[in-house]
Coordinates of N, CA and C in Angstrom, one line a residue:
X1050 N 76.9 137.9 158.1 CA 75.4 138.4 157.9 C 75.6 140.1 157.5
X1051 N 75.9 140.8 157.8 CA 76.1 142.3 157.5 C 76.0 142.7 156.0
X1052 N 77.5 141.2 155.6 CA 77.7 142.2 154.1 C 76.1 141.2 153.7
X1053 N 75.7 140.3 153.3 CA 74.8 140.0 152.9 C 73.6 140.9 153.0
X1054 N 73.3 142.0 154.6 CA 72.1 142.6 154.7 C 72.4 143.5 153.7
X1055 N 73.6 144.0 153.7 CA 73.6 145.3 152.4 C 72.9 145.2 151.1
X1056 N 74.2 143.8 150.8 CA 73.8 143.5 149.1 C 72.4 143.3 149.0
X1057 N 72.0 142.6 150.0 CA 70.4 142.1 149.8 C 69.6 143.0 149.2
X1058 N 70.0 144.1 150.5 CA 69.0 146.0 150.2 C 69.5 146.1 149.0
X1059 N 70.7 146.5 149.1 CA 70.6 147.1 147.5 C 70.2 146.5 146.4
X1060 N 70.0 145.0 146.0 CA 69.1 144.5 145.2 C 67.9 145.0 145.7
X1061 N 67.4 144.5 146.2 CA 65.6 144.6 146.8 C 64.9 146.1 146.3
X1062 N 65.9 146.8 146.6 CA 65.7 148.3 146.5 C 65.6 149.1 145.6
X1063 N 66.5 148.3 144.2 CA 67.0 149.0 143.0 C 65.5 148.3 142.3
X1064 N 65.2 146.9 143.0 CA 64.1 146.2 142.1 C 63.3 147.0 142.0
X1065 N 63.1 147.4 143.5 CA 61.7 148.1 144.1 C 61.3 149.1 143.2
X1066 N 62.0 149.7 142.4 CA 62.1 151.5 141.8 C 61.3 151.0 140.1
X1067 N 60.5 152.6 140.0 CA 59.7 151.9 138.8 C 60.4 151.7 137.7
X1068 N 60.2 150.8 136.5 CA 60.5 150.8 135.8 C 60.9 151.6 134.7
X1069 N 61.9 151.5 133.4 CA 62.1 152.5 132.8 C 63.3 152.6 132.6
X1070 N 63.8 153.4 131.9 CA 65.4 154.0 131.8 C 65.9 153.5 130.7
X1071 N 66.9 153.7 130.6 CA 67.9 153.0 129.8 C 69.6 153.4 129.8
X1072 N 70.5 152.4 129.4 CA 72.0 152.2 129.5 C 71.9 152.3 128.2
X1073 N 73.4 152.8 127.6 CA 73.6 152.9 126.4 C 74.9 153.0 126.3
X1074 N 75.6 151.6 126.0 CA 77.7 151.4 125.8 C 78.1 152.7 124.4
X1075 N 78.8 153.3 124.6 CA 79.7 154.2 123.7 C 80.9 154.0 123.5
X1076 N 81.3 154.0 122.1 CA 82.9 153.9 121.8 C 83.5 155.4 121.8
X1077 N 83.5 156.2 123.3 CA 83.8 157.4 123.5 C 84.5 157.5 124.6
X1078 N 85.7 157.8 124.9 CA 86.0 158.7 125.7 C 84.9 159.6 126.9
X1079 N 85.4 159.6 127.9 CA 85.0 160.7 129.0 C 84.9 161.9 128.3
X1080 N 85.5 162.2 128.0 CA 85.9 163.6 127.8 C 85.2 163.8 126.8
X1081 N 85.6 163.3 125.7 CA 84.9 163.3 124.4 C 83.3 163.0 124.7
X1082 N 82.8 162.3 125.5 CA 81.6 162.2 126.0 C 81.0 163.5 126.6
X1083 N 81.8 164.2 127.5 CA 80.7 165.3 127.9 C 80.6 166.5 127.8
X1084 N 80.9 166.9 126.2 CA 80.1 168.0 125.5 C 79.2 167.3 124.7
X1085 N 78.6 165.9 124.8 CA 76.9 165.4 124.4 C 76.3 165.8 125.1
X1086 N 76.5 166.0 126.5 CA 75.5 165.5 127.4 C 74.9 166.8 128.3
X1087 N 75.8 168.0 127.6 CA 75.1 169.4 127.5 C 73.4 169.4 127.5
X1088 N 73.1 169.3 129.0 CA 71.4 169.8 129.4 C 70.8 168.9 129.6
X1089 N 71.5 167.8 129.5 CA 71.3 166.3 129.7 C 71.6 166.2 131.3
X1090 N 72.7 166.5 131.7 CA 72.6 166.2 133.9 C 72.1 165.9 134.6
X1091 N 70.6 166.0 134.3 CA 69.9 166.3 135.6 C 69.1 164.6 135.1
X1092 N 69.0 164.6 134.2 CA 68.2 163.3 133.9 C 69.2 161.9 133.2
X1093 N 70.7 162.0 133.0 CA 71.0 161.2 132.2 C 72.9 161.4 133.0
X1094 N 73.4 160.4 133.4 CA 75.1 160.3 133.9 C 75.8 159.5 133.4
X1095 N 76.8 159.9 133.5 CA 77.6 158.6 132.7 C 78.0 157.5 133.9
X1096 N 77.5 156.0 133.8 CA 77.6 154.7 134.7 C 78.7 154.4 134.8
X1097 N 79.8 154.6 133.2 CA 80.6 154.0 133.8 C 81.7 154.3 133.1
X1098 N 83.0 153.7 133.2 CA 84.4 154.2 132.5 C 85.0 153.6 131.7
X1099 N 84.8 153.0 131.5 CA 85.1 151.0 131.3 C 86.4 150.8 130.3
X1100 N 86.9 151.9 130.1 CA 88.5 151.8 129.3 C 88.5 153.5 128.8
X1101 N 89.6 153.5 128.0 CA 90.3 155.0 127.0 C 89.1 154.8 126.0
X1102 N 88.6 154.7 125.4 CA 87.3 155.1 124.4 C 85.8 154.0 125.1
X1103 N 85.8 153.3 126.1 CA 84.6 152.7 126.4 C 83.7 153.5 127.7
X1104 N 82.5 153.6 127.0 CA 81.5 154.6 128.4 C 80.3 153.9 128.4
X1105 N 79.9 154.1 129.5 CA 78.1 153.8 129.4 C 77.2 155.0 130.7
X1106 N 76.6 155.3 129.1 CA 75.3 156.1 130.0 C 74.1 155.5 130.7
X1107 N 73.4 156.4 131.3 CA 72.4 155.6 132.0 C 71.2 157.1 132.4
X1108 N 70.1 156.8 132.1 CA 69.2 157.0 132.6 C 67.7 157.6 132.0
X1109 N 66.7 158.8 131.5 CA 65.5 158.9 131.6 C 66.4 158.1 129.7
X1110 N 65.0 157.4 129.6 CA 64.8 156.5 127.8 C 65.1 158.1 127.0
X1111 N 65.0 158.6 126.6 CA 64.8 159.5 125.9 C 66.3 160.0 125.7
X1112 N 66.0 161.3 126.9 CA 67.4 161.7 127.0 C 68.9 160.7 126.7
X1113 N 69.2 159.3 127.1 CA 69.7 158.2 127.1 C 70.0 158.3 125.0
X1114 N 68.8 158.3 124.5 CA 68.9 158.0 123.0 C 69.3 159.3 122.4
X1115 N 69.2 160.4 122.9 CA 69.5 161.8 121.9 C 70.9 161.4 122.2
X1116 N 71.5 161.5 123.9 CA 73.4 161.6 123.7 C 73.7 160.5 122.9
X1117 N 72.8 159.2 122.4 CA 73.2 157.8 121.8 C 73.4 158.7 120.4
X1118 N 72.3 159.4 119.8 CA 72.0 159.3 118.6 C 73.6 160.6 118.0
X1119 N 73.9 161.7 119.1 CA 74.9 162.6 118.6 C 76.5 161.7 118.5
X1120 N 76.5 161.1 119.1 CA 77.6 159.8 119.5 C 77.4 159.2 117.7
X1121 N 76.5 158.8 117.4 CA 76.7 157.6 116.4 C 76.6 158.7 115.1
X1122 N 76.1 160.2 115.0 CA 76.4 160.5 113.9 C 78.3 161.2 113.8
X1123 N 78.2 160.7 114.9 CA 80.1 161.3 115.3 C 81.2 160.3 114.6
X1124 N 80.5 158.7 114.6 CA 81.0 157.8 114.0 C 80.7 156.8 115.0
X1125 N 80.6 157.0 116.3 CA 80.8 156.0 117.3 C 80.0 155.1 117.1
X1126 N 80.4 153.8 118.0 CA 79.6 152.8 118.0 C 78.4 153.3 119.6
X1127 N 77.5 152.4 119.0 CA 76.4 152.4 120.5 C 75.6 151.3 120.9
X1128 N 75.8 151.2 121.5 CA 74.8 149.8 122.1 C 74.3 149.1 123.2
X1129 N 72.3 149.8 122.8 CA 72.1 149.4 124.5 C 71.8 147.5 125.2
X1130 N 72.0 148.8 126.2 CA 72.3 147.1 127.2 C 71.1 146.9 127.8
X1131 N 71.1 145.3 127.8 CA 69.6 144.0 128.7 C 69.9 144.4 129.4
X1132 N 69.0 146.0 130.5 CA 69.1 146.1 131.5 C 67.6 146.2 132.3
X1133 N 67.2 145.6 134.1 CA 66.1 145.9 134.5 C 65.8 147.3 135.1
X1134 N 66.7 148.3 134.8 CA 66.8 149.2 135.7 C 68.1 150.3 134.3
X1135 N 68.2 152.0 134.6 CA 69.1 152.6 134.6 C 70.0 152.8 135.4
X1136 N 70.9 151.6 135.9 CA 71.5 151.9 137.0 C 73.1 153.3 137.0
X1137 N 73.3 153.5 138.6 CA 74.0 154.3 138.6 C 73.7 155.9 137.5
X1138 N 72.7 155.8 137.7 CA 72.0 157.3 137.2 C 71.0 157.9 138.1
X1139 N 70.2 159.2 138.0 CA 69.4 159.9 139.0 C 68.3 159.0 139.1
X1140 N 67.6 158.0 138.8 CA 66.5 157.3 138.5 C 67.2 156.2 139.6
X1141 N 68.1 155.7 140.7 CA 68.6 155.8 141.9 C 67.8 156.3 142.9
X1142 N 68.2 157.8 142.4 CA 67.7 158.4 143.4 C 66.4 158.0 144.4
X1143 N 65.5 157.6 144.4 CA 64.5 157.1 145.9 C 64.8 156.1 146.0
X1144 N 65.6 155.4 145.7 CA 66.1 154.6 146.6 C 67.7 155.0 148.1
X1145 N 68.0 155.8 148.0 CA 69.3 156.6 148.7 C 69.1 156.3 150.0
X1146 N 67.8 157.4 150.4 CA 67.5 157.1 151.6 C 67.5 156.2 152.5
X1147 N 67.2 155.5 152.0 CA 66.4 154.3 153.0 C 67.7 152.9 152.2
X1148 N 68.1 152.7 151.8 CA 69.6 152.4 151.2 C 70.9 153.2 152.5
X1149 N 70.9 154.2 152.4 CA 72.0 155.1 153.3 C 70.9 154.3 155.1
X1150 N 70.4 154.5 155.6 CA 70.0 153.9 156.6 C 70.3 152.4 157.0
X1151 N 69.9 151.8 156.5 CA 70.5 150.6 156.8 C 71.8 149.5 156.7
X1152 N 72.9 151.2 155.5 CA 74.3 150.5 155.6 C 74.6 151.3 156.8
X1153 N 73.8 152.2 157.6 CA 74.6 152.5 158.9 C 73.8 152.1 159.7
X1154 N 73.1 150.9 159.9 CA 72.8 149.7 160.7 C 74.3 149.3 160.7
X1155 N 74.7 148.3 159.3 CA 75.8 147.1 159.4 C 77.0 147.5 160.1
X1156 N 77.5 146.3 160.7 CA 79.2 147.0 161.5 C 80.4 146.2 160.4
X1157 N 80.7 147.3 160.2 CA 81.9 147.6 159.3 C 83.5 146.8 160.4
X1158 N 84.5 146.2 159.2 CA 84.9 145.4 159.2 C 86.4 146.5 158.7
X1159 N 88.0 146.1 159.1 CA 89.3 146.6 158.6 C 89.2 146.0 157.7
X1160 N 89.7 146.0 155.9 CA 90.1 145.0 155.3 C 91.1 144.0 155.6
X1161 N 91.7 143.2 155.3 CA 92.2 142.6 155.1 C 93.7 142.6 154.5
X1162 N 92.9 143.3 153.2 CA 94.1 143.1 151.8 C 93.5 144.9 151.5
X1163 N 94.4 145.6 150.4 CA 93.7 146.2 150.3 C 92.3 146.5 149.3
X1164 N 92.1 147.4 149.2 CA 90.9 147.3 147.9 C 91.0 148.4 147.1
X1165 N 91.1 148.7 145.9 CA 90.7 149.5 144.6 C 89.6 149.8 144.6
X1166 N 89.0 151.0 144.6 CA 87.7 151.3 145.0 C 86.7 152.2 143.3
X1167 N 86.4 151.4 142.9 CA 86.0 152.1 141.8 C 85.2 152.9 141.4
X1168 N 84.6 153.3 143.0 CA 84.0 154.7 143.1 C 84.9 156.1 142.7
X1169 N 86.0 155.9 143.2 CA 87.4 156.8 143.3 C 88.5 156.3 142.5
X1170 N 88.5 155.2 141.9 CA 90.0 154.8 140.9 C 90.8 154.8 142.0
X1171 N 90.8 154.8 142.9 CA 92.2 154.4 143.8 C 91.7 154.0 145.3
X1172 N 93.1 153.9 145.7 CA 92.9 153.0 147.1 C 92.3 153.2 148.2
X1173 N 91.1 152.4 148.4 CA 90.0 153.4 149.8 C 90.6 152.6 150.7
X1174 N 90.3 154.2 151.3 CA 90.9 153.7 153.1 C 89.8 153.4 153.4
X1175 N 90.4 152.6 155.3 CA 89.2 152.3 156.1 C 88.6 153.1 156.5
X1176 N 87.9 154.5 156.8 CA 87.6 155.1 157.1 C 86.3 155.3 155.8
X1177 N 86.7 155.0 154.6 CA 85.6 155.0 153.7 C 85.2 154.0 153.4
X1178 N 85.7 152.7 153.5 CA 84.8 151.8 153.3 C 83.9 151.3 154.5
X1179 N 84.3 152.1 156.0 CA 83.3 152.1 156.6 C 82.6 152.6 156.6
X1180 N 82.2 153.5 155.7 CA 81.2 154.8 155.7 C 79.9 154.4 155.1
X1181 N 78.4 154.5 155.8 CA 77.7 154.7 154.6 C 77.4 155.4 154.0
X1182 N 77.4 156.3 153.7 CA 78.1 157.2 152.3 C 78.3 156.8 151.7
X1183 N 80.1 156.6 152.0 CA 80.2 155.7 150.5 C 79.5 154.6 150.0
X1184 N 78.7 153.5 150.9 CA 78.1 152.9 149.9 C 76.8 153.0 149.5
X1185 N 76.0 154.7 149.4 CA 74.8 155.2 149.6 C 75.7 155.8 147.3
X1186 N 77.0 156.5 147.6 CA 76.8 157.1 147.0 C 77.3 156.0 145.8
X1187 N 78.3 154.7 146.0 CA 78.5 153.6 145.1 C 77.4 153.3 144.6
X1188 N 76.1 153.2 144.7 CA 75.0 152.6 144.3 C 74.8 153.8 143.6
X1189 N 75.2 155.1 143.4 CA 74.8 156.3 142.5 C 75.8 156.7 141.5
X1190 N 77.3 156.4 142.2 CA 78.2 156.8 141.3 C 78.2 156.4 140.0
X1191 N 79.7 157.2 139.2 CA 80.1 156.4 138.0 C 81.4 155.2 138.5
X1192 N 80.8 153.9 137.9 CA 82.1 153.1 137.9 C 83.5 153.4 137.5
X1193 N 84.3 153.5 137.7 CA 85.5 154.4 137.6 C 86.3 153.0 137.2
X1194 N 85.9 151.9 136.1 CA 86.7 150.5 136.6 C 88.7 150.9 135.6
X1195 N 88.4 152.2 134.5 CA 89.4 152.2 133.9 C 90.1 153.6 134.7
X1196 N 90.0 153.9 135.8 CA 91.0 154.8 136.7 C 91.3 153.5 137.4
X1197 N 90.7 152.7 138.3 CA 91.2 151.5 139.1 C 92.0 150.6 138.4
X1198 N 92.2 149.8 137.0 CA 92.9 149.4 136.5 C 94.2 150.1 136.4
X1199 N 94.4 151.3 136.2 CA 95.4 152.2 136.0 C 95.9 152.3 137.5
X1200 N 95.8 152.7 138.0 CA 95.8 152.7 139.8 C 96.6 151.0 140.0
X1201 N 96.1 150.5 139.2 CA 97.1 148.6 140.4 C 98.3 148.7 139.6
X1202 N 98.4 149.5 138.5 CA 99.4 149.5 137.0 C 100.4 150.3 138.0
X1203 N 99.8 151.6 138.1 CA 101.3 152.5 139.1 C 101.2 151.5 140.3
X1204 N 100.6 150.5 141.0 CA 101.4 150.4 141.7 C 102.0 148.7 141.8
X1205 N 102.3 149.0 140.7 CA 103.4 147.6 140.4 C 102.7 146.4 140.2
X1206 N 101.6 146.6 139.6 CA 100.6 145.1 139.9 C 100.9 144.9 138.7
X1207 N 101.3 143.3 138.0 CA 101.2 142.9 136.6 C 100.1 141.3 136.5
X1208 N 99.7 140.8 137.9 CA 99.0 139.5 137.5 C 97.6 140.1 138.5
X1209 N 96.5 139.9 137.3 CA 94.6 140.3 137.8 C 94.1 139.1 137.8
X1210 N 93.7 138.9 138.7 CA 92.2 137.2 138.5 C 91.1 137.7 138.4
X1211 N 90.5 137.3 137.7 CA 89.1 138.0 137.5 C 87.8 136.8 138.1
X1212 N 87.6 137.0 139.4 CA 86.1 136.6 140.2 C 85.1 136.4 139.8
X1213 N 84.3 136.0 138.7 CA 83.7 135.8 138.3 C 83.2 134.9 136.7
X1214 N 81.8 134.5 136.6 CA 81.1 134.3 135.9 C 81.7 133.8 134.1
X1215 N 82.6 134.6 133.8 CA 83.7 134.6 132.0 C 85.0 136.0 132.4
X1216 N 84.6 136.6 131.3 CA 85.8 136.9 131.0 C 86.0 138.5 130.8
X1217 N 84.5 139.2 130.9 CA 84.6 140.3 130.8 C 85.4 141.5 131.1
X1218 N 85.5 141.5 132.4 CA 86.3 142.4 132.8 C 88.5 142.3 132.4
X1219 N 88.0 140.8 132.3 CA 89.9 140.8 132.0 C 89.8 141.3 130.2
X1220 N 89.0 141.1 129.6 CA 88.6 142.0 128.3 C 89.2 143.6 128.1
X1221 N 88.1 143.7 129.4 CA 87.6 145.2 129.4 C 89.6 145.6 130.0
X1222 N 90.1 145.2 130.7 CA 91.2 145.4 131.7 C 92.2 145.3 131.0
X1223 N 92.5 144.7 129.3 CA 93.5 144.6 128.6 C 92.9 146.0 128.2
X1224 N 92.1 146.6 127.4 CA 92.1 147.4 127.0 C 92.6 148.5 127.8
X1225 N 92.1 149.2 128.9 CA 92.5 150.0 129.7 C 93.9 150.1 130.2
X1226 N 95.2 148.6 129.9 CA 96.4 149.1 130.3 C 97.0 149.0 129.0
X1227 N 96.2 148.8 127.4 CA 97.2 149.1 126.7 C 98.4 148.9 126.2
X1228 N 98.9 149.4 125.5 CA 100.7 148.8 125.5 C 101.2 148.8 126.6
X1229 N 101.3 149.4 126.9 CA 102.2 149.9 129.0 C 102.1 148.1 129.0
X1230 N 100.9 147.5 129.3 CA 100.5 146.3 130.0 C 101.5 144.9 129.5
X1231 N 102.2 145.5 128.4 CA 102.8 143.8 127.5 C 103.3 142.8 128.6
X1232 N 104.0 143.1 130.4 CA 104.5 142.6 130.9 C 103.3 142.5 131.8
X1233 N 102.1 142.7 131.7 CA 100.7 142.3 132.5 C 100.0 140.7 132.0
X1234 N 99.3 140.0 132.9 CA 98.6 138.7 132.5 C 97.3 139.4 133.2
X1235 N 95.9 139.3 132.8 CA 94.8 139.9 132.4 C 94.1 138.5 132.7
X1236 N 93.4 137.2 133.9 CA 93.2 135.7 133.9 C 91.7 135.5 134.7
X1237 N 91.1 135.4 133.7 CA 89.6 134.9 133.8 C 89.4 133.5 134.9
X1238 N 88.8 133.2 135.5 CA 88.8 132.3 136.6 C 88.2 130.8 136.0
X1239 N 86.6 132.0 135.4 CA 86.2 131.1 134.8 C 85.4 131.6 133.1
X1240 N 85.1 130.7 132.7 CA 84.4 130.8 131.5 C 83.3 130.4 131.0
X1241 N 82.2 130.8 130.4 CA 80.8 130.7 131.0 C 80.8 129.5 129.7
X1242 N 81.4 129.4 128.6 CA 81.6 128.1 127.4 C 82.2 127.4 127.6
X1243 N 82.9 127.1 129.1 CA 83.8 125.7 129.3 C 83.8 125.3 130.5
X1244 N 83.7 124.0 131.1 CA 83.8 123.4 131.8 C 84.3 124.0 133.5
X1245 N 83.8 123.6 134.2 CA 84.6 124.8 135.3 C 86.3 124.1 135.6
X1246 N 86.3 122.7 135.8 CA 87.7 122.8 136.1 C 88.7 122.4 135.4
X1247 N 88.1 122.3 133.7 CA 88.8 123.5 133.1 C 89.3 124.4 132.9
X1248 N 88.4 124.9 133.1 CA 88.6 126.7 132.7 C 89.4 127.1 133.9
X1249 N 89.5 127.3 135.3 CA 89.9 127.0 136.6 C 91.5 126.6 136.5
X1250 N 91.3 125.4 136.0 CA 93.5 125.0 136.1 C 94.3 125.5 134.6
X1251 N 92.8 125.7 133.9 CA 94.1 126.8 133.3 C 94.1 128.3 133.4
X1252 N 93.5 128.6 134.0 CA 93.8 129.7 135.3 C 95.1 129.5 135.9
X1253 N 95.3 128.5 136.9 CA 96.2 129.0 137.7 C 97.2 128.6 137.0
X1254 N 97.3 127.3 136.0 CA 98.8 127.4 135.2 C 99.2 128.9 134.6
X1255 N 98.6 129.3 133.8 CA 99.0 131.0 132.9 C 99.1 132.3 134.2
X1256 N 98.9 132.1 135.5 CA 99.2 132.5 137.2 C 100.4 132.2 136.9
X1257 N 100.4 131.1 137.0 CA 102.0 130.1 137.7 C 103.2 130.3 136.6
X1258 N 102.6 130.2 135.6 CA 103.7 130.5 134.2 C 103.9 131.8 134.4
X1259 N 103.2 132.4 134.4 CA 103.6 134.2 134.6 C 104.6 134.5 135.9
X1260 N 104.7 133.9 136.6 CA 105.9 134.0 137.6 C 104.5 134.4 138.8
X1261 N 103.5 133.6 139.5 CA 102.4 134.3 140.6 C 102.8 132.5 141.1
X1262 N 102.8 133.2 142.7 CA 103.1 131.6 143.3 C 101.5 131.6 143.7
X1263 N 101.6 130.3 143.0 CA 100.6 129.2 143.9 C 100.5 128.2 144.5
X1264 N 99.9 128.1 145.7 CA 99.7 127.1 146.6 C 98.9 125.9 146.2
X1265 N 100.0 124.6 145.2 CA 99.1 123.7 144.7 C 98.9 122.4 145.4
X1266 N 99.8 122.3 146.8 CA 98.6 121.4 147.5 C 98.0 121.9 148.1
X1267 N 97.0 123.1 148.1 CA 96.1 123.1 148.6 C 94.7 123.4 147.2
X1268 N 95.4 123.7 145.8 CA 94.7 122.8 144.8 C 94.1 121.6 145.5
X1269 N 95.3 121.2 145.1 CA 95.0 119.2 144.9 C 94.3 118.7 146.1
X1270 N 94.5 119.2 147.4 CA 93.1 118.4 148.5 C 92.3 117.6 148.0
X1271 N 92.6 116.6 148.4 CA 91.1 115.6 148.0 C 91.1 115.1 146.6

């Protein structure tokens, strides 16, 4: 119930924000993107670092368009995302105080498995995950997917299973690991263009032949 309350509040408060703003993906590294944002930091943020040359900017529409135009002039691809709001940008600020109050009221438990945070790009501590400050920063901060995947790689992780409706994160993850990921496998559990039973069984089979232990009796119960 506490987790559901936090998720529901996050969505409700975001949806209540004024419409407007924009998000654009760029084939730029974070290092190369930063110089193009000069003077716009108050209205535009780096919303996500999804790969070595894959970033997303978010914020006021004109400012985002100006930065995207600078990137395009340098030969980089840009794509406007179809979103309702400019997430992970300064435009989220009006919801943060109320969200913090809600996050401060819920009960937090100790994780039973390690959690790599895409807010920090490293393994989250129990103290972070039990802090309303962490979850409030999570709304506004940059999604550091690249750092998170590389952290997993350094920890010796060689198999990643994507729990979601399609394989977008597995594709991005392969780009994050690059040539160093020859022995790694990134597997989406479901695919939007395939029947669920076939997609799920294929995912488990790929993990199995990669050397991941699967509890097959549990898979076939019933």
